[in-house]
Amino acid sequence: MDTGLLILRIVVGVLLAAHGSQKLFGWFGGHGIEGTGGFLHGLGYRPGKRWAALAGMSEFGGGVLLALGLLTPLAAAAVIGTMFNAAMSVHAKNGPWVSDGGWEYTLVISASAAAVAFAGPGAASLDYALGIDLAGTEWGLAALALGLGAGIVTDLYRRVANREPHLRSRDVQATA
């Protein structure tokens, strides 16, 4: 089981960290804070650059922590919250299948992170090496609650910001 958890953590964590580095640094063909900020602004996350930094840090940091198996429930919560927002703001309208731009990928990444939060990171992890025992049903539920809670609040903010004209005009100035 430890080898399976290690493989899952490294694959999901490293790929998600690389995805976050696209937003933060423009690495791996990404658009960096500027480009990602403009994209997120168009989705209603205002000011876009701040949300790009937050999304990038959540993906990068959550991915690194997941790959290392360090503070695993916190890593899972960061991944779940970020993927929830990606699903709601970009993919939900396209149905489930990733081939149609749907939410399939974000769900698989979230479910993988949640599974590791419930099972624990395994013996080949920093949590294990440091004697940090944050595995089991309670920690998995905490990761889900924190991730989904943060994701829901963020998505509600995006939706409200898009309906309030006074917020839109002020935030346009803040992104310039």
Short mmCIF file of N, CA and C in Angstrom, two decimals:
data_model
loop_
_atom_site.label_atom_id
_atom_site.label_comp_id
_atom_site.label_asym_id
_atom_site.label_seq_id
_atom_site.Cartn_x
_atom_site.Cartn_y
_atom_site.Cartn_z
N MET A 1 0.82 -1.19 0.00
CA MET A 1 0.00 0.00 0.00
C MET A 1 0.87 1.26 0.00
N ASP A 2 1.98 1.22 0.74
CA ASP A 2 2.85 2.41 0.80
C ASP A 2 3.38 2.80 -0.58
N THR A 3 3.73 1.81 -1.41
CA THR A 3 4.24 2.11 -2.74
C THR A 3 3.15 2.73 -3.61
N GLY A 4 1.93 2.21 -3.50
CA GLY A 4 0.81 2.79 -4.26
C GLY A 4 0.55 4.23 -3.87
N LEU A 5 0.57 4.52 -2.57
CA LEU A 5 0.36 5.89 -2.11
C LEU A 5 1.49 6.80 -2.57
N LEU A 6 2.71 6.30 -2.54
CA LEU A 6 3.86 7.09 -3.01
C LEU A 6 3.70 7.45 -4.49
N ILE A 7 3.34 6.48 -5.31
CA ILE A 7 3.14 6.73 -6.74
C ILE A 7 2.04 7.76 -6.95
N LEU A 8 0.91 7.57 -6.29
CA LEU A 8 -0.21 8.50 -6.43
C LEU A 8 0.19 9.91 -5.99
N ARG A 9 0.84 10.02 -4.84
CA ARG A 9 1.25 11.33 -4.34
C ARG A 9 2.23 12.02 -5.27
N ILE A 10 3.20 11.29 -5.76
CA ILE A 10 4.21 11.92 -6.62
C ILE A 10 3.61 12.35 -7.95
N VAL A 11 2.85 11.48 -8.59
CA VAL A 11 2.29 11.82 -9.90
C VAL A 11 1.34 13.01 -9.79
N VAL A 12 0.38 12.93 -8.89
CA VAL A 12 -0.60 14.01 -8.75
C VAL A 12 0.08 15.27 -8.22
N GLY A 13 0.90 15.14 -7.20
CA GLY A 13 1.55 16.29 -6.58
C GLY A 13 2.49 17.04 -7.51
N VAL A 14 3.35 16.31 -8.20
CA VAL A 14 4.31 16.96 -9.10
C VAL A 14 3.60 17.62 -10.27
N LEU A 15 2.63 16.94 -10.86
CA LEU A 15 1.91 17.55 -11.98
C LEU A 15 1.13 18.78 -11.54
N LEU A 16 0.52 18.73 -10.36
CA LEU A 16 -0.22 19.89 -9.89
C LEU A 16 0.72 21.04 -9.53
N ALA A 17 1.87 20.73 -8.94
CA ALA A 17 2.87 21.78 -8.66
C ALA A 17 3.34 22.42 -9.96
N ALA A 18 3.56 21.63 -10.99
CA ALA A 18 3.96 22.18 -12.28
C ALA A 18 2.85 23.05 -12.85
N HIS A 19 1.62 22.64 -12.69
CA HIS A 19 0.47 23.42 -13.15
C HIS A 19 0.42 24.77 -12.43
N GLY A 20 0.68 24.75 -11.13
CA GLY A 20 0.73 26.00 -10.37
C GLY A 20 1.89 26.89 -10.80
N SER A 21 3.02 26.28 -11.17
CA SER A 21 4.16 27.09 -11.62
C SER A 21 3.87 27.76 -12.96
N GLN A 22 2.96 27.20 -13.74
CA GLN A 22 2.53 27.88 -14.96
C GLN A 22 1.88 29.21 -14.62
N LYS A 23 1.04 29.20 -13.60
CA LYS A 23 0.35 30.42 -13.18
C LYS A 23 1.31 31.42 -12.52
N LEU A 24 2.17 30.91 -11.66
CA LEU A 24 3.05 31.79 -10.89
C LEU A 24 4.22 32.35 -11.70
N PHE A 25 4.88 31.47 -12.45
CA PHE A 25 6.15 31.83 -13.07
C PHE A 25 6.16 31.78 -14.60
N GLY A 26 5.07 31.29 -15.19
CA GLY A 26 5.03 31.15 -16.64
C GLY A 26 5.84 29.96 -17.14
N TRP A 27 6.21 29.05 -16.25
CA TRP A 27 6.98 27.87 -16.64
C TRP A 27 6.08 26.87 -17.38
N PHE A 28 6.70 25.98 -18.12
CA PHE A 28 6.02 24.88 -18.80
C PHE A 28 4.90 25.37 -19.71
N GLY A 29 5.14 26.48 -20.39
CA GLY A 29 4.16 27.01 -21.32
C GLY A 29 3.05 27.81 -20.69
N GLY A 30 3.19 28.14 -19.41
CA GLY A 30 2.16 28.90 -18.72
C GLY A 30 2.21 30.38 -19.06
N HIS A 31 1.28 31.13 -18.51
CA HIS A 31 1.15 32.55 -18.83
C HIS A 31 1.56 33.46 -17.68
N GLY A 32 2.03 32.88 -16.57
CA GLY A 32 2.46 33.68 -15.44
C GLY A 32 1.31 34.43 -14.80
N ILE A 33 1.66 35.28 -13.84
CA ILE A 33 0.65 36.04 -13.09
C ILE A 33 -0.14 36.97 -14.00
N GLU A 34 0.55 37.66 -14.91
CA GLU A 34 -0.14 38.62 -15.80
C GLU A 34 -1.22 37.93 -16.64
N GLY A 35 -0.80 36.91 -17.40
CA GLY A 35 -1.75 36.24 -18.29
C GLY A 35 -2.84 35.51 -17.54
N THR A 36 -2.45 34.81 -16.48
CA THR A 36 -3.43 34.09 -15.68
C THR A 36 -4.37 35.07 -14.99
N GLY A 37 -3.81 36.18 -14.52
CA GLY A 37 -4.64 37.20 -13.88
C GLY A 37 -5.70 37.75 -14.82
N GLY A 38 -5.32 38.00 -16.07
CA GLY A 38 -6.30 38.47 -17.05
C GLY A 38 -7.38 37.45 -17.31
N PHE A 39 -6.98 36.18 -17.41
CA PHE A 39 -7.94 35.11 -17.62
C PHE A 39 -8.90 35.00 -16.44
N LEU A 40 -8.36 35.00 -15.23
CA LEU A 40 -9.21 34.88 -14.04
C LEU A 40 -10.10 36.10 -13.86
N HIS A 41 -9.59 37.27 -14.20
CA HIS A 41 -10.42 38.48 -14.14
C HIS A 41 -11.66 38.31 -15.04
N GLY A 42 -11.43 37.76 -16.22
CA GLY A 42 -12.54 37.52 -17.15
C GLY A 42 -13.55 36.51 -16.63
N LEU A 43 -13.11 35.63 -15.72
CA LEU A 43 -14.02 34.66 -15.12
C LEU A 43 -14.75 35.23 -13.90
N GLY A 44 -14.33 36.43 -13.47
CA GLY A 44 -14.98 37.06 -12.33
C GLY A 44 -14.17 37.09 -11.07
N TYR A 45 -12.96 36.53 -11.09
CA TYR A 45 -12.08 36.59 -9.93
C TYR A 45 -11.35 37.93 -9.98
N ARG A 46 -11.80 38.85 -9.12
CA ARG A 46 -11.27 40.21 -9.19
C ARG A 46 -10.72 40.64 -7.85
N PRO A 47 -9.55 41.23 -7.84
CA PRO A 47 -8.65 41.50 -8.95
C PRO A 47 -7.92 40.23 -9.41
N GLY A 48 -7.83 40.10 -10.70
CA GLY A 48 -7.33 38.88 -11.33
C GLY A 48 -5.93 38.47 -10.91
N LYS A 49 -5.03 39.43 -10.79
CA LYS A 49 -3.64 39.07 -10.44
C LYS A 49 -3.55 38.47 -9.04
N ARG A 50 -4.30 39.00 -8.11
CA ARG A 50 -4.27 38.43 -6.76
C ARG A 50 -4.82 37.02 -6.75
N TRP A 51 -5.90 36.81 -7.49
CA TRP A 51 -6.47 35.47 -7.54
C TRP A 51 -5.55 34.51 -8.29
N ALA A 52 -4.83 35.01 -9.29
CA ALA A 52 -3.86 34.17 -10.01
C ALA A 52 -2.75 33.72 -9.06
N ALA A 53 -2.28 34.66 -8.24
CA ALA A 53 -1.24 34.31 -7.27
C ALA A 53 -1.77 33.29 -6.26
N LEU A 54 -2.98 33.49 -5.78
CA LEU A 54 -3.56 32.56 -4.81
C LEU A 54 -3.77 31.17 -5.42
N ALA A 55 -4.32 31.13 -6.62
CA ALA A 55 -4.54 29.84 -7.29
C ALA A 55 -3.21 29.15 -7.56
N GLY A 56 -2.22 29.92 -8.05
CA GLY A 56 -0.92 29.35 -8.33
C GLY A 56 -0.24 28.82 -7.07
N MET A 57 -0.32 29.59 -5.98
CA MET A 57 0.28 29.13 -4.72
C MET A 57 -0.44 27.91 -4.17
N SER A 58 -1.76 27.86 -4.32
CA SER A 58 -2.52 26.70 -3.84
C SER A 58 -2.14 25.45 -4.61
N GLU A 59 -2.06 25.58 -5.93
CA GLU A 59 -1.69 24.42 -6.76
C GLU A 59 -0.24 24.03 -6.53
N PHE A 60 0.65 25.01 -6.55
CA PHE A 60 2.08 24.72 -6.39
C PHE A 60 2.35 24.17 -4.98
N GLY A 61 1.90 24.92 -3.96
CA GLY A 61 2.15 24.49 -2.59
C GLY A 61 1.45 23.20 -2.23
N GLY A 62 0.18 23.08 -2.61
CA GLY A 62 -0.55 21.85 -2.34
C GLY A 62 0.07 20.66 -3.05
N GLY A 63 0.51 20.88 -4.30
CA GLY A 63 1.16 19.80 -5.05
C GLY A 63 2.47 19.37 -4.43
N VAL A 64 3.30 20.33 -4.02
CA VAL A 64 4.58 20.00 -3.39
C VAL A 64 4.35 19.26 -2.08
N LEU A 65 3.45 19.78 -1.23
CA LEU A 65 3.18 19.12 0.04
C LEU A 65 2.62 17.71 -0.17
N LEU A 66 1.75 17.54 -1.17
CA LEU A 66 1.20 16.23 -1.46
C LEU A 66 2.30 15.27 -1.92
N ALA A 67 3.15 15.73 -2.83
CA ALA A 67 4.23 14.87 -3.34
C ALA A 67 5.17 14.45 -2.21
N LEU A 68 5.46 15.37 -1.30
CA LEU A 68 6.36 15.07 -0.18
C LEU A 68 5.66 14.27 0.92
N GLY A 69 4.34 14.28 0.92
CA GLY A 69 3.60 13.65 2.01
C GLY A 69 3.79 14.41 3.30
N LEU A 70 3.71 15.72 3.21
CA LEU A 70 3.90 16.59 4.37
C LEU A 70 2.62 17.38 4.63
N LEU A 71 2.14 17.31 5.87
CA LEU A 71 0.89 17.98 6.24
C LEU A 71 -0.21 17.60 5.24
N THR A 72 -0.34 16.33 5.04
CA THR A 72 -1.16 15.77 3.96
C THR A 72 -2.60 16.28 3.92
N PRO A 73 -3.32 16.37 5.03
CA PRO A 73 -4.69 16.89 4.93
C PRO A 73 -4.74 18.35 4.45
N LEU A 74 -3.77 19.15 4.86
CA LEU A 74 -3.71 20.54 4.38
C LEU A 74 -3.43 20.58 2.88
N ALA A 75 -2.50 19.74 2.43
CA ALA A 75 -2.21 19.65 1.00
C ALA A 75 -3.47 19.25 0.23
N ALA A 76 -4.17 18.25 0.73
CA ALA A 76 -5.38 17.78 0.06
C ALA A 76 -6.44 18.88 0.02
N ALA A 77 -6.59 19.61 1.12
CA ALA A 77 -7.57 20.70 1.15
C ALA A 77 -7.25 21.76 0.11
N ALA A 78 -5.98 22.13 -0.03
CA ALA A 78 -5.59 23.12 -1.03
C ALA A 78 -5.92 22.64 -2.44
N VAL A 79 -5.64 21.38 -2.70
CA VAL A 79 -5.93 20.79 -4.01
C VAL A 79 -7.43 20.76 -4.26
N ILE A 80 -8.19 20.29 -3.30
CA ILE A 80 -9.64 20.18 -3.45
C ILE A 80 -10.27 21.55 -3.69
N GLY A 81 -9.89 22.54 -2.90
CA GLY A 81 -10.46 23.87 -3.06
C GLY A 81 -10.16 24.49 -4.41
N THR A 82 -8.92 24.35 -4.85
CA THR A 82 -8.53 24.92 -6.14
C THR A 82 -9.22 24.21 -7.30
N MET A 83 -9.29 22.89 -7.23
CA MET A 83 -9.94 22.13 -8.30
C MET A 83 -11.45 22.38 -8.32
N PHE A 84 -12.04 22.59 -7.15
CA PHE A 84 -13.47 22.93 -7.10
C PHE A 84 -13.72 24.23 -7.87
N ASN A 85 -12.87 25.22 -7.64
CA ASN A 85 -13.04 26.50 -8.33
C ASN A 85 -12.80 26.38 -9.83
N ALA A 86 -11.82 25.59 -10.22
CA ALA A 86 -11.60 25.38 -11.65
C ALA A 86 -12.82 24.71 -12.28
N ALA A 87 -13.37 23.72 -11.58
CA ALA A 87 -14.55 23.03 -12.10
C ALA A 87 -15.73 23.97 -12.23
N MET A 88 -15.98 24.77 -11.22
CA MET A 88 -17.15 25.65 -11.22
C MET A 88 -17.03 26.81 -12.21
N SER A 89 -15.85 27.39 -12.31
CA SER A 89 -15.71 28.60 -13.12
C SER A 89 -15.43 28.32 -14.59
N VAL A 90 -14.83 27.18 -14.89
CA VAL A 90 -14.42 26.92 -16.27
C VAL A 90 -15.11 25.69 -16.86
N HIS A 91 -15.19 24.61 -16.11
CA HIS A 91 -15.53 23.32 -16.69
C HIS A 91 -16.98 22.86 -16.52
N ALA A 92 -17.69 23.34 -15.50
CA ALA A 92 -19.03 22.81 -15.20
C ALA A 92 -19.99 22.92 -16.38
N LYS A 93 -19.92 24.02 -17.08
CA LYS A 93 -20.85 24.25 -18.20
C LYS A 93 -20.62 23.29 -19.37
N ASN A 94 -19.48 22.59 -19.38
CA ASN A 94 -19.13 21.73 -20.50
C ASN A 94 -19.46 20.26 -20.28
N GLY A 95 -20.08 19.94 -19.15
CA GLY A 95 -20.39 18.54 -18.86
C GLY A 95 -19.19 17.83 -18.25
N PRO A 96 -19.29 16.52 -18.13
CA PRO A 96 -18.26 15.80 -17.38
C PRO A 96 -16.95 15.55 -18.13
N TRP A 97 -16.97 15.37 -19.42
CA TRP A 97 -15.80 14.80 -20.10
C TRP A 97 -14.75 15.85 -20.44
N VAL A 98 -13.52 15.53 -20.06
CA VAL A 98 -12.40 16.44 -20.29
C VAL A 98 -12.20 16.69 -21.80
N SER A 99 -12.56 15.72 -22.62
CA SER A 99 -12.43 15.91 -24.07
C SER A 99 -13.33 17.02 -24.59
N ASP A 100 -14.36 17.37 -23.81
CA ASP A 100 -15.25 18.48 -24.16
C ASP A 100 -15.00 19.70 -23.28
N GLY A 101 -13.87 19.70 -22.54
CA GLY A 101 -13.57 20.81 -21.63
C GLY A 101 -14.29 20.69 -20.31
N GLY A 102 -14.75 19.48 -19.98
CA GLY A 102 -15.54 19.26 -18.77
C GLY A 102 -14.73 19.10 -17.50
N TRP A 103 -15.41 18.72 -16.42
CA TRP A 103 -14.87 18.71 -15.08
C TRP A 103 -14.25 17.38 -14.66
N GLU A 104 -14.15 16.43 -15.55
CA GLU A 104 -13.63 15.11 -15.25
C GLU A 104 -12.24 15.17 -14.60
N TYR A 105 -11.32 15.93 -15.18
CA TYR A 105 -9.95 16.02 -14.67
C TYR A 105 -9.91 16.61 -13.27
N THR A 106 -10.66 17.68 -13.04
CA THR A 106 -10.64 18.32 -11.72
C THR A 106 -11.20 17.37 -10.65
N LEU A 107 -12.19 16.58 -11.00
CA LEU A 107 -12.74 15.62 -10.06
C LEU A 107 -11.73 14.51 -9.74
N VAL A 108 -11.04 14.01 -10.76
CA VAL A 108 -10.04 12.96 -10.54
C VAL A 108 -8.92 13.46 -9.64
N ILE A 109 -8.44 14.68 -9.88
CA ILE A 109 -7.39 15.24 -9.04
C ILE A 109 -7.89 15.43 -7.62
N SER A 110 -9.09 15.97 -7.45
CA SER A 110 -9.66 16.17 -6.11
C SER A 110 -9.86 14.84 -5.38
N ALA A 111 -10.40 13.86 -6.08
CA ALA A 111 -10.63 12.55 -5.46
C ALA A 111 -9.31 11.89 -5.08
N SER A 112 -8.30 12.06 -5.88
CA SER A 112 -6.98 11.50 -5.55
C SER A 112 -6.43 12.14 -4.29
N ALA A 113 -6.53 13.45 -4.20
CA ALA A 113 -6.04 14.15 -3.00
C ALA A 113 -6.85 13.74 -1.78
N ALA A 114 -8.16 13.63 -1.91
CA ALA A 114 -9.00 13.22 -0.79
C ALA A 114 -8.66 11.79 -0.36
N ALA A 115 -8.45 10.90 -1.31
CA ALA A 115 -8.10 9.52 -0.98
C ALA A 115 -6.83 9.45 -0.15
N VAL A 116 -5.84 10.25 -0.53
CA VAL A 116 -4.58 10.28 0.23
C VAL A 116 -4.82 10.87 1.62
N ALA A 117 -5.68 11.87 1.73
CA ALA A 117 -5.98 12.45 3.04
C ALA A 117 -6.63 11.41 3.96
N PHE A 118 -7.52 10.59 3.42
CA PHE A 118 -8.17 9.55 4.22
C PHE A 118 -7.19 8.42 4.56
N ALA A 119 -6.44 7.96 3.56
CA ALA A 119 -5.54 6.81 3.77
C ALA A 119 -4.27 7.19 4.50
N GLY A 120 -3.86 8.45 4.36
CA GLY A 120 -2.57 8.88 4.87
C GLY A 120 -1.54 8.77 3.76
N PRO A 121 -0.40 9.42 3.93
CA PRO A 121 0.58 9.47 2.86
C PRO A 121 1.44 8.22 2.72
N GLY A 122 1.37 7.31 3.67
CA GLY A 122 2.18 6.10 3.63
C GLY A 122 3.52 6.29 4.31
N ALA A 123 4.28 5.18 4.38
CA ALA A 123 5.56 5.19 5.11
C ALA A 123 6.63 6.00 4.40
N ALA A 124 6.55 6.11 3.09
CA ALA A 124 7.55 6.88 2.32
C ALA A 124 7.08 8.33 2.21
N SER A 125 7.00 9.01 3.36
CA SER A 125 6.52 10.38 3.38
C SER A 125 7.20 11.14 4.50
N LEU A 126 7.19 12.45 4.39
CA LEU A 126 7.73 13.27 5.46
C LEU A 126 6.85 13.23 6.70
N ASP A 127 5.55 13.14 6.54
CA ASP A 127 4.67 12.99 7.70
C ASP A 127 5.11 11.79 8.54
N TYR A 128 5.33 10.66 7.88
CA TYR A 128 5.74 9.45 8.59
C TYR A 128 7.11 9.63 9.22
N ALA A 129 8.05 10.17 8.46
CA ALA A 129 9.42 10.36 8.97
C ALA A 129 9.46 11.30 10.18
N LEU A 130 8.58 12.28 10.19
CA LEU A 130 8.55 13.25 11.29
C LEU A 130 7.60 12.84 12.42
N GLY A 131 6.95 11.69 12.28
CA GLY A 131 6.04 11.22 13.31
C GLY A 131 4.73 11.98 13.36
N ILE A 132 4.34 12.57 12.24
CA ILE A 132 3.09 13.32 12.15
C ILE A 132 2.00 12.36 11.69
N ASP A 133 1.03 12.09 12.54
CA ASP A 133 -0.03 11.14 12.22
C ASP A 133 -1.33 11.90 11.95
N LEU A 134 -1.53 12.23 10.69
CA LEU A 134 -2.72 12.98 10.27
C LEU A 134 -3.51 12.19 9.24
N ALA A 135 -3.72 10.92 9.51
CA ALA A 135 -4.44 10.06 8.57
C ALA A 135 -5.70 9.53 9.23
N GLY A 136 -6.64 9.10 8.41
CA GLY A 136 -7.85 8.47 8.90
C GLY A 136 -9.09 9.25 8.51
N THR A 137 -10.22 8.72 8.92
CA THR A 137 -11.50 9.29 8.53
C THR A 137 -11.65 10.73 8.96
N GLU A 138 -11.27 11.03 10.21
CA GLU A 138 -11.43 12.41 10.70
C GLU A 138 -10.61 13.40 9.88
N TRP A 139 -9.36 13.03 9.59
CA TRP A 139 -8.50 13.93 8.82
C TRP A 139 -8.96 14.04 7.37
N GLY A 140 -9.44 12.94 6.81
CA GLY A 140 -9.98 12.99 5.46
C GLY A 140 -11.21 13.89 5.38
N LEU A 141 -12.09 13.75 6.36
CA LEU A 141 -13.27 14.62 6.39
C LEU A 141 -12.89 16.07 6.61
N ALA A 142 -11.88 16.31 7.44
CA ALA A 142 -11.42 17.69 7.66
C ALA A 142 -10.86 18.28 6.38
N ALA A 143 -10.09 17.50 5.64
CA ALA A 143 -9.54 17.98 4.36
C ALA A 143 -10.66 18.29 3.38
N LEU A 144 -11.65 17.41 3.29
CA LEU A 144 -12.80 17.65 2.41
C LEU A 144 -13.56 18.91 2.83
N ALA A 145 -13.83 19.03 4.12
CA ALA A 145 -14.60 20.18 4.61
C ALA A 145 -13.85 21.48 4.36
N LEU A 146 -12.56 21.52 4.67
CA LEU A 146 -11.77 22.73 4.46
C LEU A 146 -11.66 23.06 2.98
N GLY A 147 -11.35 22.07 2.16
CA GLY A 147 -11.21 22.29 0.72
C GLY A 147 -12.50 22.73 0.07
N LEU A 148 -13.58 22.01 0.33
CA LEU A 148 -14.87 22.38 -0.25
C LEU A 148 -15.38 23.69 0.32
N GLY A 149 -15.17 23.90 1.62
CA GLY A 149 -15.60 25.17 2.23
C GLY A 149 -14.90 26.36 1.59
N ALA A 150 -13.59 26.27 1.46
CA ALA A 150 -12.83 27.36 0.83
C ALA A 150 -13.24 27.52 -0.63
N GLY A 151 -13.45 26.40 -1.30
CA GLY A 151 -13.85 26.46 -2.70
C GLY A 151 -15.21 27.10 -2.89
N ILE A 152 -16.15 26.76 -2.04
CA ILE A 152 -17.50 27.32 -2.13
C ILE A 152 -17.49 28.81 -1.83
N VAL A 153 -16.79 29.22 -0.78
CA VAL A 153 -16.71 30.64 -0.44
C VAL A 153 -16.07 31.43 -1.59
N THR A 154 -15.01 30.90 -2.15
CA THR A 154 -14.34 31.58 -3.26
C THR A 154 -15.25 31.69 -4.47
N ASP A 155 -15.95 30.61 -4.79
CA ASP A 155 -16.85 30.64 -5.93
C ASP A 155 -18.00 31.61 -5.70
N LEU A 156 -18.54 31.65 -4.47
CA LEU A 156 -19.60 32.62 -4.16
C LEU A 156 -19.09 34.05 -4.30
N TYR A 157 -17.87 34.31 -3.85
CA TYR A 157 -17.27 35.63 -4.02
C TYR A 157 -17.23 36.01 -5.51
N ARG A 158 -16.76 35.06 -6.33
CA ARG A 158 -16.68 35.31 -7.78
C ARG A 158 -18.05 35.64 -8.35
N ARG A 159 -19.04 34.90 -7.96
CA ARG A 159 -20.39 35.11 -8.49
C ARG A 159 -20.97 36.45 -8.03
N VAL A 160 -20.77 36.80 -6.77
CA VAL A 160 -21.27 38.08 -6.25
C VAL A 160 -20.52 39.24 -6.90
N ALA A 161 -19.22 39.12 -7.05
CA ALA A 161 -18.42 40.19 -7.67
C ALA A 161 -18.88 40.46 -9.10
N ASN A 162 -19.37 39.44 -9.78
CA ASN A 162 -19.85 39.62 -11.15
C ASN A 162 -21.21 40.30 -11.22
N ARG A 163 -21.96 40.28 -10.11
CA ARG A 163 -23.29 40.89 -10.10
C ARG A 163 -23.28 42.32 -9.59
N GLU A 164 -22.24 42.72 -8.88
CA GLU A 164 -22.19 44.03 -8.24
C GLU A 164 -21.42 45.02 -9.11
N PRO A 165 -22.12 45.97 -9.77
CA PRO A 165 -21.44 46.92 -10.65
C PRO A 165 -20.37 47.75 -9.93
N HIS A 166 -20.61 48.15 -8.69
CA HIS A 166 -19.61 48.95 -7.99
C HIS A 166 -18.34 48.16 -7.73
N LEU A 167 -18.44 46.83 -7.55
CA LEU A 167 -17.24 46.02 -7.38
C LEU A 167 -16.47 45.89 -8.69
N ARG A 168 -17.20 45.76 -9.78
CA ARG A 168 -16.52 45.61 -11.07
C ARG A 168 -15.70 46.84 -11.41
N SER A 169 -16.25 48.03 -11.26
CA SER A 169 -15.51 49.23 -11.65
C SER A 169 -14.30 49.44 -10.75
N ARG A 170 -14.43 49.17 -9.46
CA ARG A 170 -13.30 49.34 -8.54
C ARG A 170 -12.22 48.30 -8.84
N ASP A 171 -12.62 47.05 -9.12
CA ASP A 171 -11.64 46.01 -9.36
C ASP A 171 -10.92 46.18 -10.68
N VAL A 172 -11.56 46.77 -11.68
CA VAL A 172 -10.87 47.03 -12.94
C VAL A 172 -9.70 47.95 -12.69
N GLN A 173 -9.90 48.97 -11.85
CA GLN A 173 -8.82 49.88 -11.52
C GLN A 173 -7.72 49.15 -10.76
N ALA A 174 -8.06 48.20 -9.90
CA ALA A 174 -7.07 47.50 -9.09
C ALA A 174 -6.20 46.57 -9.92
N THR A 175 -6.70 46.10 -11.07
CA THR A 175 -5.90 45.18 -11.87
C THR A 175 -4.99 45.91 -12.84
N ALA A 176 -5.21 47.18 -13.03
CA ALA A 176 -4.38 47.94 -14.00
C ALA A 176 -3.00 48.19 -13.47
#
